[in-house]
Coordinates of C-alpha atoms in Angstrom, one line a residue:
Chain K
X123 CA 84.6 60.7 -2.5
X124 CA 85.6 57.0 -2.7
X125 CA 85.5 54.7 0.3
X126 CA 88.9 53.6 1.8
X127 CA 88.7 50.2 0.1
X128 CA 88.3 51.6 -3.3
X129 CA 85.4 49.4 -4.0
X130 CA 82.4 50.9 -5.4
X131 CA 79.4 49.5 -3.5
X132 CA 76.8 47.5 -5.3
X133 CA 73.8 49.5 -6.3
X134 CA 70.7 48.6 -3.9
X135 CA 68.8 47.3 -7.0
X136 CA 71.4 44.9 -7.9
X137 CA 71.6 43.0 -4.4
X138 CA 67.7 42.7 -4.5
X139 CA 67.9 41.1 -7.6
X140 CA 70.1 38.3 -6.5
X141 CA 67.7 37.4 -3.4
X142 CA 64.8 37.5 -6.0
X143 CA 66.4 35.0 -8.2
X144 CA 67.0 32.7 -5.3
X145 CA 63.6 33.0 -4.0
X146 CA 61.9 32.9 -7.3
X147 CA 63.9 29.5 -7.8
X148 CA 63.0 27.9 -4.4
X149 CA 59.5 28.8 -5.1
X150 CA 59.7 27.4 -8.5
X151 CA 60.8 24.2 -7.1
X152 CA 58.3 24.0 -4.1
X153 CA 55.5 24.6 -6.7
X154 CA 56.9 21.4 -8.8
X155 CA 57.1 19.5 -5.5
X156 CA 53.5 20.6 -4.8
X157 CA 52.2 20.0 -8.2
X158 CA 53.8 16.6 -8.4
X159 CA 52.5 15.6 -5.0
X160 CA 49.0 16.8 -6.0
X161 CA 49.1 14.8 -9.1
X162 CA 50.1 11.8 -7.1
X163 CA 47.5 12.0 -4.5
X164 CA 44.8 13.1 -7.0
X165 CA 45.2 10.1 -9.2
X166 CA 45.2 7.8 -6.4
X167 CA 41.9 9.6 -5.3
X168 CA 40.4 9.2 -8.6
X169 CA 41.4 5.4 -8.6
X170 CA 39.6 5.3 -5.4
X171 CA 36.7 7.3 -6.3
X172 CA 36.4 4.9 -9.7
X173 CA 36.7 1.9 -7.6
X174 CA 34.0 3.2 -5.0
X175 CA 31.4 4.2 -7.6
X176 CA 31.9 0.7 -9.1
X177 CA 30.9 -1.1 -6.0
X178 CA 28.3 1.1 -5.7
X179 CA 26.7 0.7 -9.1
X180 CA 26.7 -3.0 -8.2
X181 CA 24.6 -2.4 -5.0
X182 CA 22.5 0.0 -7.1
X183 CA 21.7 -2.9 -9.7
X184 CA 21.3 -5.5 -7.3
X185 CA 18.8 -3.4 -5.1
X186 CA 17.0 -2.4 -8.2
X187 CA 16.6 -6.2 -9.1
X188 CA 15.5 -7.0 -5.7
X189 CA 13.0 -4.1 -5.5
X190 CA 11.6 -4.8 -8.9
X191 CA 10.8 -8.3 -8.1
X192 CA 9.7 -7.8 -4.6
X193 CA 7.3 -5.1 -6.0
X194 CA 6.1 -6.9 -8.8
X195 CA 2.0 -7.3 -8.8
X196 CA -0.1 -7.9 -11.9
X197 CA 1.1 -7.1 -15.3
X198 CA 4.9 -6.4 -15.2
X199 CA 6.0 -3.2 -16.6
X200 CA 8.4 -3.2 -19.6
X201 CA 11.2 -1.1 -18.0
X202 CA 11.3 0.3 -14.6
X203 CA 14.1 2.7 -13.4
X204 CA 14.6 3.4 -9.6
X205 CA 16.7 6.1 -8.0
X206 CA 18.6 4.3 -5.3
X207 CA 21.5 5.6 -3.4
X208 CA 23.6 7.6 -5.4
X209 CA 22.5 5.8 -8.7
X210 CA 20.0 4.5 -11.1
X211 CA 18.7 1.1 -11.6
X212 CA 17.1 0.4 -14.7
X213 CA 15.2 -3.1 -14.6
X214 CA 14.0 -4.9 -17.7
X215 CA 12.4 -8.3 -17.3
X216 CA 12.1 -10.7 -20.3
X217 CA 9.8 -13.6 -20.7
X218 CA 11.6 -16.9 -21.8
X219 CA 9.5 -19.8 -21.4
X220 CA 5.9 -21.0 -20.1
X221 CA 6.3 -23.6 -17.8
X222 CA 2.6 -24.1 -18.0
X223 CA -0.5 -21.6 -18.1
X224 CA 0.0 -20.3 -14.7
X225 CA 3.9 -20.5 -14.2
X226 CA 6.5 -18.4 -16.7
X227 CA 10.1 -18.2 -16.4
X228 CA 11.6 -14.8 -16.7
X229 CA 15.0 -13.2 -16.9
X230 CA 15.2 -10.1 -15.1
X231 CA 18.2 -7.6 -16.0
X232 CA 19.0 -4.6 -13.8
X233 CA 21.6 -2.1 -14.8
X234 CA 23.1 0.2 -12.2
X235 CA 24.6 3.6 -12.9
X236 CA 26.6 5.9 -10.8
X237 CA 27.2 9.3 -12.3
X238 CA 30.5 11.5 -11.5
X239 CA 30.0 15.0 -11.7
X240 CA 33.4 15.2 -13.2
X241 CA 32.9 12.9 -15.5
X242 CA 29.2 12.5 -16.5
X243 CA 29.6 10.8 -19.9
X244 CA 31.1 8.0 -18.3
X245 CA 29.2 6.7 -15.3
X246 CA 30.3 3.6 -13.5
X247 CA 28.1 0.6 -14.5
X248 CA 27.5 -2.5 -13.5
X249 CA 24.7 -5.2 -14.5
X250 CA 23.2 -8.1 -12.9
X251 CA 20.5 -10.4 -13.8
X252 CA 18.3 -13.3 -12.5
X253 CA 15.8 -15.8 -13.1
X254 CA 12.1 -15.5 -11.8
X255 CA 9.1 -17.6 -11.9
X256 CA 6.1 -15.4 -12.9
X257 CA 3.2 -16.8 -11.1
X258 CA 0.4 -16.0 -13.0
X259 CA -3.1 -16.0 -11.1
X260 CA -1.7 -17.4 -8.2
X261 CA -5.1 -18.3 -6.1
X262 CA -6.2 -21.5 -7.0
X263 CA -10.3 -22.1 -7.1
X264 CA -10.7 -24.2 -4.2
X265 CA -14.2 -22.9 -2.8
X266 CA -16.7 -19.8 -3.2
X267 CA -16.0 -19.4 0.5
X268 CA -12.9 -20.1 2.7
X269 CA -13.0 -19.1 6.2
X270 CA -11.0 -19.9 9.0
X271 CA -13.6 -19.7 11.8
X272 CA -14.6 -22.9 13.5
X273 CA -18.1 -22.8 12.0
X274 CA -19.9 -21.4 9.0
X275 CA -23.5 -21.0 8.6
X276 CA -25.6 -19.3 5.9
X277 CA -28.2 -17.1 7.2
X278 CA -30.9 -14.9 5.6
X279 CA -29.7 -14.2 2.1
X280 CA -26.3 -15.9 2.5
X281 CA -25.2 -18.2 -0.2
X282 CA -22.0 -19.9 -1.0
X283 CA -22.7 -21.2 -4.4
X284 CA -19.6 -23.3 -6.3
X285 CA -20.7 -23.7 -9.6
X286 CA -19.7 -21.6 -12.3
X287 CA -22.0 -18.7 -12.8
X288 CA -19.9 -17.7 -16.2
X289 CA -19.8 -19.7 -19.4
X290 CA -17.1 -20.4 -21.9
X291 CA -18.7 -17.6 -23.9
X292 CA -17.9 -15.1 -21.4
X293 CA -14.0 -15.5 -21.2
X294 CA -11.3 -17.9 -21.9
X295 CA -11.6 -20.5 -19.4
X296 CA -15.0 -19.8 -18.5
X297 CA -17.7 -22.5 -17.6
X298 CA -15.2 -23.9 -15.5
X299 CA -15.6 -26.9 -13.4
X300 CA -17.5 -26.6 -10.1
X301 CA -15.5 -26.0 -6.9
X302 CA -16.4 -26.4 -3.3
X303 CA -19.0 -24.6 -1.7
X304 CA -17.8 -23.6 1.7
X305 CA -14.7 -24.5 3.7
X306 CA -14.5 -23.6 7.4
X307 CA -12.5 -25.2 10.1
X308 CA -14.5 -27.4 12.0
X309 CA -18.4 -27.3 10.8
X310 CA -20.3 -26.1 7.7
X311 CA -23.9 -25.8 7.9
X312 CA -26.7 -24.0 5.7
X313 CA -29.9 -22.4 7.0
X314 CA -31.8 -23.4 3.8
X315 CA -30.9 -26.5 1.7
X316 CA -29.3 -25.1 -1.5
X317 CA -27.8 -22.1 0.3
X318 CA -24.4 -24.1 -0.2
X319 CA -23.7 -25.6 -3.3
X320 CA -20.6 -27.6 -5.2
X321 CA -18.5 -30.0 -5.4
X322 CA -18.4 -31.1 -3.0
X323 CA -20.9 -29.1 -1.0
X324 CA -18.6 -28.2 1.7
X325 CA -15.4 -29.3 3.4
X326 CA -13.6 -29.1 6.7
X327 CA -9.8 -27.6 7.1
X328 CA -8.9 -28.2 10.6
X329 CA -5.8 -26.3 10.0
X330 CA -7.3 -23.0 9.8
X331 CA -5.4 -19.8 8.7
X332 CA -2.1 -21.6 8.3
X333 CA -4.0 -24.4 6.3
X334 CA -5.5 -21.7 4.1
X335 CA -2.4 -19.8 3.7
X336 CA -0.6 -23.0 2.5
X337 CA -3.1 -23.7 0.0
X338 CA -4.0 -20.4 -1.7
X339 CA 0.0 -19.4 -2.5
X340 CA -0.9 -15.6 -1.7
X341 CA 1.9 -13.6 -0.1
X342 CA -0.5 -12.3 2.6
X343 CA 2.2 -10.8 5.0
X344 CA 3.6 -8.6 1.8
X345 CA 0.2 -7.8 0.5
X346 CA -0.9 -6.4 3.7
X347 CA 2.3 -4.4 4.4
X348 CA 1.5 -0.9 4.4
X349 CA 5.1 -0.1 2.6
X350 CA 4.0 -2.6 -0.2
X351 CA 2.5 -0.5 -3.1
X352 CA -0.8 -1.6 -4.5
X353 CA -2.6 0.4 -7.0
X354 CA -5.4 1.9 -4.8
X355 CA -5.2 2.1 -1.2
X356 CA -8.1 3.1 1.0
X357 CA -10.0 4.2 -1.8
X358 CA -11.7 2.9 -4.9
X359 CA -10.8 3.7 -8.5
X360 CA -13.3 5.6 -11.0
X361 CA -14.5 2.4 -12.5
X362 CA -16.1 4.4 -15.4
X363 CA -12.7 5.8 -16.4
X364 CA -10.5 2.5 -16.3
X365 CA -11.0 -0.3 -19.1
X366 CA -14.0 -2.7 -18.2
X367 CA -11.8 -5.5 -18.4
X368 CA -9.3 -4.1 -15.7
X369 CA -9.7 -5.9 -12.3
X370 CA -7.4 -3.8 -10.2
X371 CA -5.8 -4.5 -6.5
X372 CA -7.7 -2.5 -3.8
X373 CA -6.3 -2.7 -0.5
X374 CA -8.4 -1.4 2.9
X375 CA -5.9 -1.1 5.9
X376 CA -8.1 -1.8 8.9
X377 CA -11.6 -2.8 9.2
X378 CA -13.7 -2.7 6.1
X379 CA -17.4 -2.0 6.8
X380 CA -18.4 0.1 3.8
X381 CA -20.8 -0.6 1.0
X382 CA -18.0 -0.7 -1.6
X383 CA -19.3 -1.4 -5.2
X384 CA -16.7 -2.1 -7.9
X385 CA -14.5 -5.1 -9.0
X386 CA -11.0 -6.4 -8.5
X387 CA -9.0 -8.0 -5.6
X388 CA -10.2 -6.6 -2.5
X389 CA -7.5 -7.0 0.3
X390 CA -8.8 -6.2 3.7
X391 CA -6.1 -6.3 6.4
X392 CA -8.0 -6.7 9.4
X393 CA -12.0 -7.4 9.5
X394 CA -14.4 -7.9 6.8
X395 CA -17.9 -6.6 7.6
X396 CA -19.6 -5.8 4.7
X397 CA -23.0 -4.1 4.7
X398 CA -26.2 -5.1 2.5
X399 CA -25.0 -2.5 0.3
X400 CA -21.7 -4.1 -0.6
X401 CA -21.2 -5.5 -4.2
X402 CA -18.1 -6.7 -5.5
X403 CA -16.8 -8.8 -8.6
X404 CA -13.3 -10.5 -8.2
X405 CA -11.7 -11.6 -5.3
X406 CA -12.0 -10.6 -1.5
X407 CA -9.1 -11.5 0.9
X408 CA -9.5 -10.4 4.5
X409 CA -7.4 -10.9 7.8
X410 CA -10.6 -11.4 9.7
X411 CA -14.4 -11.9 9.1
X412 CA -17.3 -10.5 11.2
X413 CA -19.7 -12.8 12.9
X414 CA -22.4 -11.6 10.5
X415 CA -21.8 -10.5 6.9
X416 CA -24.1 -9.1 4.3
X417 CA -23.8 -8.0 0.4
X418 CA -22.9 -9.6 -2.7
X419 CA -19.9 -11.3 -4.1
X420 CA -19.5 -12.6 -7.6
X421 CA -16.4 -14.5 -7.2
X422 CA -14.7 -15.8 -4.0
X423 CA -14.2 -15.1 -0.3
X424 CA -11.0 -16.2 1.3
X425 CA -11.2 -14.7 5.0
X426 CA -9.6 -15.3 8.3
X427 CA -6.1 -15.0 6.9
X428 CA -4.6 -13.2 10.1
X429 CA -4.9 -16.4 12.5
X430 CA -7.7 -17.8 14.6
X431 CA -10.7 -15.7 13.6
X432 CA -11.8 -13.5 16.5
X433 CA -15.7 -14.8 16.1
X434 CA -15.9 -18.8 16.3
X435 CA -19.0 -18.7 14.6
X436 CA -20.0 -16.8 11.0
X437 CA -23.1 -16.2 9.8
X438 CA -22.7 -15.4 6.3
X439 CA -25.6 -13.3 4.8
X440 CA -23.1 -12.6 1.8
X441 CA -24.7 -13.9 -1.5
X442 CA -21.3 -15.2 -2.9
X443 CA -21.8 -16.9 -6.3
X444 CA -18.3 -18.1 -8.2
X445 CA -17.9 -16.3 -11.2
X446 CA -14.6 -17.8 -13.0
X447 CA -14.1 -15.0 -15.3
X448 CA -14.4 -12.3 -12.5
X449 CA -11.8 -14.5 -10.6
X450 CA -9.5 -14.9 -13.5
X451 CA -9.4 -11.4 -13.8
X452 CA -8.8 -10.4 -10.2
X453 CA -6.2 -13.0 -9.8
X454 CA -4.4 -11.7 -12.8
X455 CA -3.8 -8.6 -10.6
X456 CA -2.4 -10.6 -8.0
X457 CA 0.4 -12.4 -10.4
X458 CA 3.8 -12.0 -9.1
X459 CA 7.6 -12.9 -9.8
X460 CA 9.6 -15.1 -7.4
X461 CA 13.2 -15.1 -7.5
X462 CA 14.8 -18.7 -8.3
X463 CA 17.3 -19.4 -5.7
X464 CA 20.8 -19.4 -6.7
X465 CA 20.5 -17.4 -10.0
X466 CA 21.2 -13.7 -9.1
X467 CA 24.6 -13.1 -11.1
X468 CA 26.7 -10.3 -12.5
X469 CA 27.0 -10.2 -16.2
X470 CA 29.7 -7.6 -16.9
Chain C
X285 CA 80.6 33.1 -1.6
X286 CA 79.7 31.5 1.8
X287 CA 76.1 32.9 1.4
X288 CA 76.1 31.4 -2.2
X289 CA 77.4 28.1 -1.0
X290 CA 75.1 28.1 1.7
X291 CA 72.1 28.8 -0.8
X292 CA 73.4 25.7 -3.2
X293 CA 73.5 23.4 -0.4
X294 CA 70.2 24.4 0.8
X295 CA 68.6 23.9 -2.9
X296 CA 70.7 20.7 -3.1
X297 CA 69.3 19.2 0.2
X298 CA 66.0 20.3 -0.6
X299 CA 66.2 18.4 -4.1
X300 CA 67.4 15.4 -2.4
X301 CA 64.7 15.4 0.2
X302 CA 62.0 15.9 -2.5
X303 CA 63.4 13.2 -4.6
X304 CA 63.6 10.7 -1.7
X305 CA 60.0 11.7 -1.0
X306 CA 58.7 11.1 -4.4
X307 CA 60.8 7.7 -4.5
X308 CA 59.0 6.7 -1.2
X309 CA 55.8 7.7 -2.4
X310 CA 56.0 5.9 -5.6
X311 CA 57.2 2.7 -3.9
X312 CA 54.2 3.1 -1.4
X313 CA 52.1 3.6 -4.4
X314 CA 53.2 0.6 -6.0
X315 CA 53.0 -1.4 -2.9
X316 CA 49.4 -0.3 -2.3
X317 CA 48.4 -1.1 -5.7
X318 CA 49.8 -4.6 -5.3
X319 CA 47.8 -5.2 -2.2
X320 CA 44.5 -3.8 -3.4
X321 CA 44.9 -5.5 -6.9
X322 CA 45.5 -8.8 -5.6
X323 CA 42.6 -8.7 -3.2
X324 CA 40.0 -7.2 -5.7
X325 CA 41.2 -9.8 -8.2
X326 CA 40.5 -12.6 -5.7
X327 CA 37.7 -11.1 -4.0
X328 CA 35.6 -10.5 -7.3
X329 CA 35.7 -13.9 -8.1
X330 CA 34.9 -15.2 -4.5
X331 CA 32.0 -13.2 -4.2
X332 CA 30.4 -14.7 -7.1
X333 CA 31.4 -18.1 -6.0
X334 CA 28.0 -20.3 -6.0
X335 CA 26.9 -23.3 -3.9
X336 CA 29.7 -26.2 -4.4
X337 CA 31.9 -23.8 -6.3
X338 CA 34.7 -24.0 -3.8
X339 CA 37.1 -26.6 -5.4
X340 CA 40.7 -26.2 -3.5
X341 CA 41.0 -24.2 -0.1
X342 CA 44.6 -24.1 0.7
X343 CA 47.1 -22.0 2.6
X344 CA 48.3 -20.5 -0.5
X345 CA 46.1 -22.2 -3.3
X346 CA 42.5 -21.3 -4.1
X347 CA 40.4 -22.8 -6.9
X348 CA 36.7 -21.6 -7.7
X349 CA 34.1 -22.2 -9.9
X350 CA 32.0 -19.0 -10.9
X351 CA 29.6 -18.5 -13.5
X352 CA 30.4 -17.0 -16.7
X353 CA 26.7 -17.1 -17.9
X354 CA 23.5 -18.5 -16.6
X355 CA 21.2 -19.9 -19.1
X356 CA 17.9 -21.1 -19.0
X357 CA 16.7 -24.0 -21.2
X358 CA 13.7 -22.5 -23.4
X359 CA 13.3 -25.5 -25.9
X360 CA 14.4 -29.0 -26.1
X361 CA 16.1 -30.0 -29.3
X362 CA 15.3 -33.5 -28.9
X363 CA 17.8 -35.5 -26.9
X364 CA 20.3 -34.6 -26.0
X365 CA 20.6 -31.0 -26.9
X366 CA 18.9 -27.8 -25.9
X367 CA 18.3 -24.4 -26.9
X368 CA 19.1 -21.8 -24.1
X369 CA 18.9 -18.2 -23.3
X370 CA 21.7 -16.4 -22.0
X371 CA 22.5 -12.6 -21.8
X372 CA 24.9 -11.7 -24.4
X373 CA 24.8 -15.2 -26.1
X374 CA 28.1 -16.6 -27.2
X375 CA 29.5 -13.1 -27.9
X376 CA 29.4 -12.4 -24.1
X377 CA 31.5 -15.7 -23.4
X378 CA 35.1 -16.0 -23.0
X379 CA 34.8 -19.2 -24.7
X380 CA 38.2 -20.2 -24.0
X381 CA 38.0 -20.0 -20.3
X382 CA 35.0 -22.3 -20.1
X383 CA 35.5 -25.3 -17.8
X384 CA 32.3 -26.9 -17.7
X385 CA 28.6 -26.7 -16.9
X386 CA 26.5 -27.0 -14.0
X387 CA 22.7 -27.5 -13.7
X388 CA 20.8 -26.1 -11.0
X389 CA 18.6 -27.4 -8.3
X390 CA 17.1 -25.3 -5.7
X391 CA 19.8 -26.1 -3.2
X392 CA 22.9 -26.5 -5.4
X393 CA 24.7 -27.0 -8.6
X394 CA 25.6 -30.2 -10.2
X395 CA 28.8 -29.6 -11.8
X396 CA 30.3 -31.3 -15.0
X397 CA 33.5 -30.4 -16.8
X398 CA 33.3 -29.8 -20.4
X399 CA 34.7 -27.2 -22.9
X400 CA 32.9 -24.9 -25.3
X401 CA 34.0 -26.7 -28.4
X402 CA 32.0 -29.8 -27.0
X403 CA 29.0 -27.6 -25.7
X404 CA 28.6 -25.4 -28.6
X405 CA 25.7 -26.3 -31.0
X406 CA 25.4 -22.8 -32.9
X407 CA 22.5 -20.7 -32.8
X408 CA 20.9 -21.0 -36.3
X409 CA 17.3 -21.7 -35.3
X410 CA 17.5 -21.3 -31.3
X411 CA 15.7 -18.0 -31.1
X412 CA 12.8 -19.3 -33.5
X413 CA 12.5 -22.5 -31.3
X414 CA 12.4 -20.5 -28.0
X415 CA 9.9 -18.1 -29.5
X416 CA 7.7 -20.8 -30.2
X417 CA 7.5 -21.8 -26.3
X418 CA 7.1 -18.3 -25.4
X419 CA 10.2 -16.6 -25.3
X420 CA 10.4 -12.8 -25.9
X421 CA 13.0 -12.6 -28.5
X422 CA 12.8 -9.2 -29.5
X423 CA 16.2 -7.3 -30.1
X424 CA 17.9 -10.2 -28.4
X425 CA 18.3 -13.0 -31.0
X426 CA 22.0 -13.5 -30.4
X427 CA 21.3 -14.2 -26.7
X428 CA 19.6 -17.6 -27.8
X429 CA 22.1 -20.6 -28.5
X430 CA 22.3 -24.1 -28.9
X431 CA 23.8 -26.6 -25.9
X432 CA 25.0 -30.0 -26.9
X433 CA 25.1 -33.2 -25.1
X434 CA 23.2 -31.9 -22.0
X435 CA 21.1 -35.1 -21.6
X436 CA 24.6 -37.2 -21.4
X437 CA 26.3 -34.7 -18.9
X438 CA 23.4 -34.7 -16.4
X439 CA 21.4 -37.6 -15.0
X440 CA 17.8 -37.1 -16.2
X441 CA 18.8 -34.7 -18.8
X442 CA 18.0 -31.1 -18.9
X443 CA 14.2 -29.9 -18.9
X444 CA 12.6 -26.8 -20.4
X445 CA 12.7 -24.0 -17.6
X446 CA 15.7 -25.7 -16.3
X447 CA 18.8 -23.1 -15.3
X448 CA 22.2 -24.0 -16.7
X449 CA 25.4 -22.3 -15.4
X450 CA 28.5 -22.2 -17.8
X451 CA 31.3 -21.9 -15.4
X452 CA 35.3 -21.1 -15.5
X453 CA 37.5 -22.5 -12.9
X454 CA 39.9 -20.3 -11.5
X455 CA 43.1 -21.3 -9.6
X456 CA 44.7 -18.5 -7.5
X457 CA 48.3 -19.2 -6.0
X458 CA 50.7 -17.3 -4.1
X459 CA 54.2 -18.2 -5.1
X460 CA 57.6 -17.4 -6.0
X461 CA 57.4 -14.6 -8.4
X462 CA 58.8 -15.1 -11.8
X463 CA 59.5 -11.3 -12.3
X464 CA 61.2 -10.9 -9.0
X465 CA 62.4 -14.2 -7.6
X466 CA 63.3 -12.7 -4.3
X467 CA 59.8 -12.4 -3.4
X468 CA 56.3 -13.8 -3.6
X469 CA 53.5 -13.1 -6.3
X470 CA 49.7 -13.6 -6.9
X471 CA 49.3 -16.0 -9.9
X472 CA 46.1 -16.9 -11.8
X473 CA 45.1 -19.5 -14.1
X474 CA 42.2 -20.5 -15.9
X475 CA 41.4 -24.0 -16.0
X476 CA 43.8 -26.0 -17.8
X477 CA 45.8 -22.9 -18.7
X478 CA 49.4 -21.8 -17.6
X479 CA 49.5 -19.5 -14.6
X480 CA 49.8 -15.7 -15.0
X481 CA 51.4 -13.5 -12.7
X482 CA 49.3 -10.8 -11.6
X483 CA 50.5 -8.8 -8.6
X484 CA 54.3 -9.0 -7.6
X485 CA 56.0 -8.1 -4.3
X486 CA 54.0 -10.1 -1.8
X487 CA 55.6 -10.7 1.7
X488 CA 55.8 -14.3 3.0
X489 CA 52.8 -13.7 5.1
X490 CA 50.3 -13.5 2.6
X491 CA 48.0 -16.5 2.5
X492 CA 44.3 -17.4 2.4
X493 CA 41.9 -18.6 5.3
X494 CA 38.3 -19.8 5.3
X495 CA 35.7 -19.7 7.8
X496 CA 34.1 -22.9 8.5
X497 CA 32.0 -21.6 11.7
X498 CA 31.3 -18.0 13.3
X499 CA 34.8 -16.9 14.5
X500 CA 36.8 -19.9 13.1
X501 CA 39.1 -19.5 10.2
X502 CA 41.7 -22.4 9.1
X503 CA 44.0 -21.9 6.4
X504 CA 43.6 -25.2 4.9
X505 CA 40.4 -27.3 4.4
X506 CA 39.9 -30.8 3.3
X507 CA 37.6 -31.5 0.2
X508 CA 35.1 -33.2 2.5
X509 CA 34.6 -30.0 4.5
X510 CA 34.6 -27.6 1.7
X511 CA 30.7 -27.2 2.0
X512 CA 31.0 -25.9 5.5
X513 CA 33.2 -23.1 4.2
X514 CA 31.0 -19.6 4.2
X515 CA 33.7 -16.8 4.0
X516 CA 37.2 -16.6 2.5
X517 CA 39.7 -14.4 4.3
X518 CA 42.5 -12.8 1.6
X519 CA 45.3 -11.6 3.6
X520 CA 47.8 -9.6 1.6
X521 CA 51.0 -8.5 2.7
X522 CA 53.0 -6.5 0.4
X523 CA 56.6 -5.4 0.4
X524 CA 58.4 -2.9 -1.7
X525 CA 62.2 -2.2 -1.8
X526 CA 64.3 0.1 0.5
X527 CA 64.3 3.8 -1.2
X528 CA 67.8 5.3 -2.0
X529 CA 68.5 7.7 0.9
X530 CA 68.4 5.3 3.9
X531 CA 64.7 4.9 4.0
X532 CA 63.5 1.5 5.3
X533 CA 61.4 -1.0 2.9
X534 CA 58.1 -0.1 2.6
X535 CA 55.2 -2.8 4.1
X536 CA 51.5 -2.5 3.5
X537 CA 48.9 -5.4 4.2
X538 CA 45.6 -6.0 5.0
X539 CA 42.9 -8.8 5.5
X540 CA 39.6 -8.9 3.6
X541 CA 36.8 -11.2 4.5
X542 CA 34.6 -12.1 1.5
X543 CA 31.5 -14.2 2.5
X544 CA 30.4 -16.6 -0.2
X545 CA 26.9 -16.6 -1.6
X546 CA 26.0 -19.5 0.3
X547 CA 25.4 -17.2 3.5
X548 CA 23.0 -15.2 1.6
X549 CA 19.2 -16.1 1.4
X550 CA 18.7 -18.9 -0.9
X551 CA 22.1 -18.1 -2.5
X552 CA 21.2 -14.9 -4.0

């Protein structure tokens, strides 16, 4: 039976189709809006991220350069990579000029890269460079024994002999000029004549530790910092497994009372108190020195760098004989880079 | 019919709102980009300004000298020339922008105006000469170059081991825009070159400030006091036009303090 209006009612399926079309259209519009908004925001985000990566790469490059220079000790590594923050710094030094036999000008280049996991093939990259002076063999050969104690006196087998026990045939530069026998703050004396020999036999440095540090050009505060890496710390290398001309840096944190036997640059951060079995070739740098020392040293001894020595009078029973070749070799291991002021610059 | 009209009106309104949103967002992006780009352009130069590199410090004019290359004299060619090393060599230089050379002493630089044409001495034997004095030239032959006339530029001349800076001199100006004369723009000019409009749409409040002591910023520094400046504040306010549909014009701005190298240890 037809309804009174005479209209045939639309089927339920056709009504649903109209609403569905509207809904789909609206959903499409919303999707387009969302996609456009996402594109806008993501492109801004990408710009910001790339800018941030570039800034981080610059910071990484600078940090790598500073670290390389700060940690330089001995022979310079060709290329060194550091993982710093979110990036990698690759540092490459280049020798440019020999100012003299002890000072060279180097260029240090550091490339910082920060990789984005979304574009690993195109990392942010910044390069900085700087000039540095390479201080080779920084410690001058002043005296066979330098102590900041008020008085130094030989005793027993103690000797401080400043004439070179090496000859020109032992190494380039061997057979060096005779250096001072011993230096102390107020007084130097010998138990037996000829215990102390040199040119002059001895000298007084009233300035103590600060005068010594000013003269020997060694970075004592850095070398004794436990965070500063050295080749060997609180242990000796196996000398039979390293080249015979290798004189490594060995650091002992605290007092040194062991009968060490070896060669190199020995750094004792606190008291140097060697027993009679101590036998070393090279350089000994010590924060303090005991009032009575023993053993043998072929090289030079510099002690009392921490400040006024706790013992006013030191009885030197260590037999110290200046060997220029051993001192040269150990000194080479203490070489370091020093940045020239006003020279760090960005190169890209 | 009513329902259809309602749906049509709804859809139209939705599109209008979306369009307004896009337009507003686009203007916002443009305004923020102008501010960001202006800041970054100036800040990047200012960060590299070495000691004595601030030349003009005005409210809307800033002129700085920045290194294009830092070189080391590795061989004296005989007065007055010298062979030098610099990363990238001549290929790494934008030679048309060279404004002069400066020689480093420990505390500052001695600046002398010059041009690349006057300085360029070629690089025929520079690498070999420097190798003879101990330089490692492997893989870097192009990094060695000859500079002319250094002895006449610097009192006492240049010695082996001296560090030489080849610098550019850049002037930033905030002035009436050429592209949109109703507003201001940031212009950048190399030494002796015409200014180029870099960022358009800056507000009249945009300017530079200079720190002469802790907490004290001034917008103009006299030549005699330039050495006291240790930071530059870049104040950039950017303005976008009103968007169709009644939205207000878009404003975006910030101030960025950029310390000069002089505040860092030993100028590094």
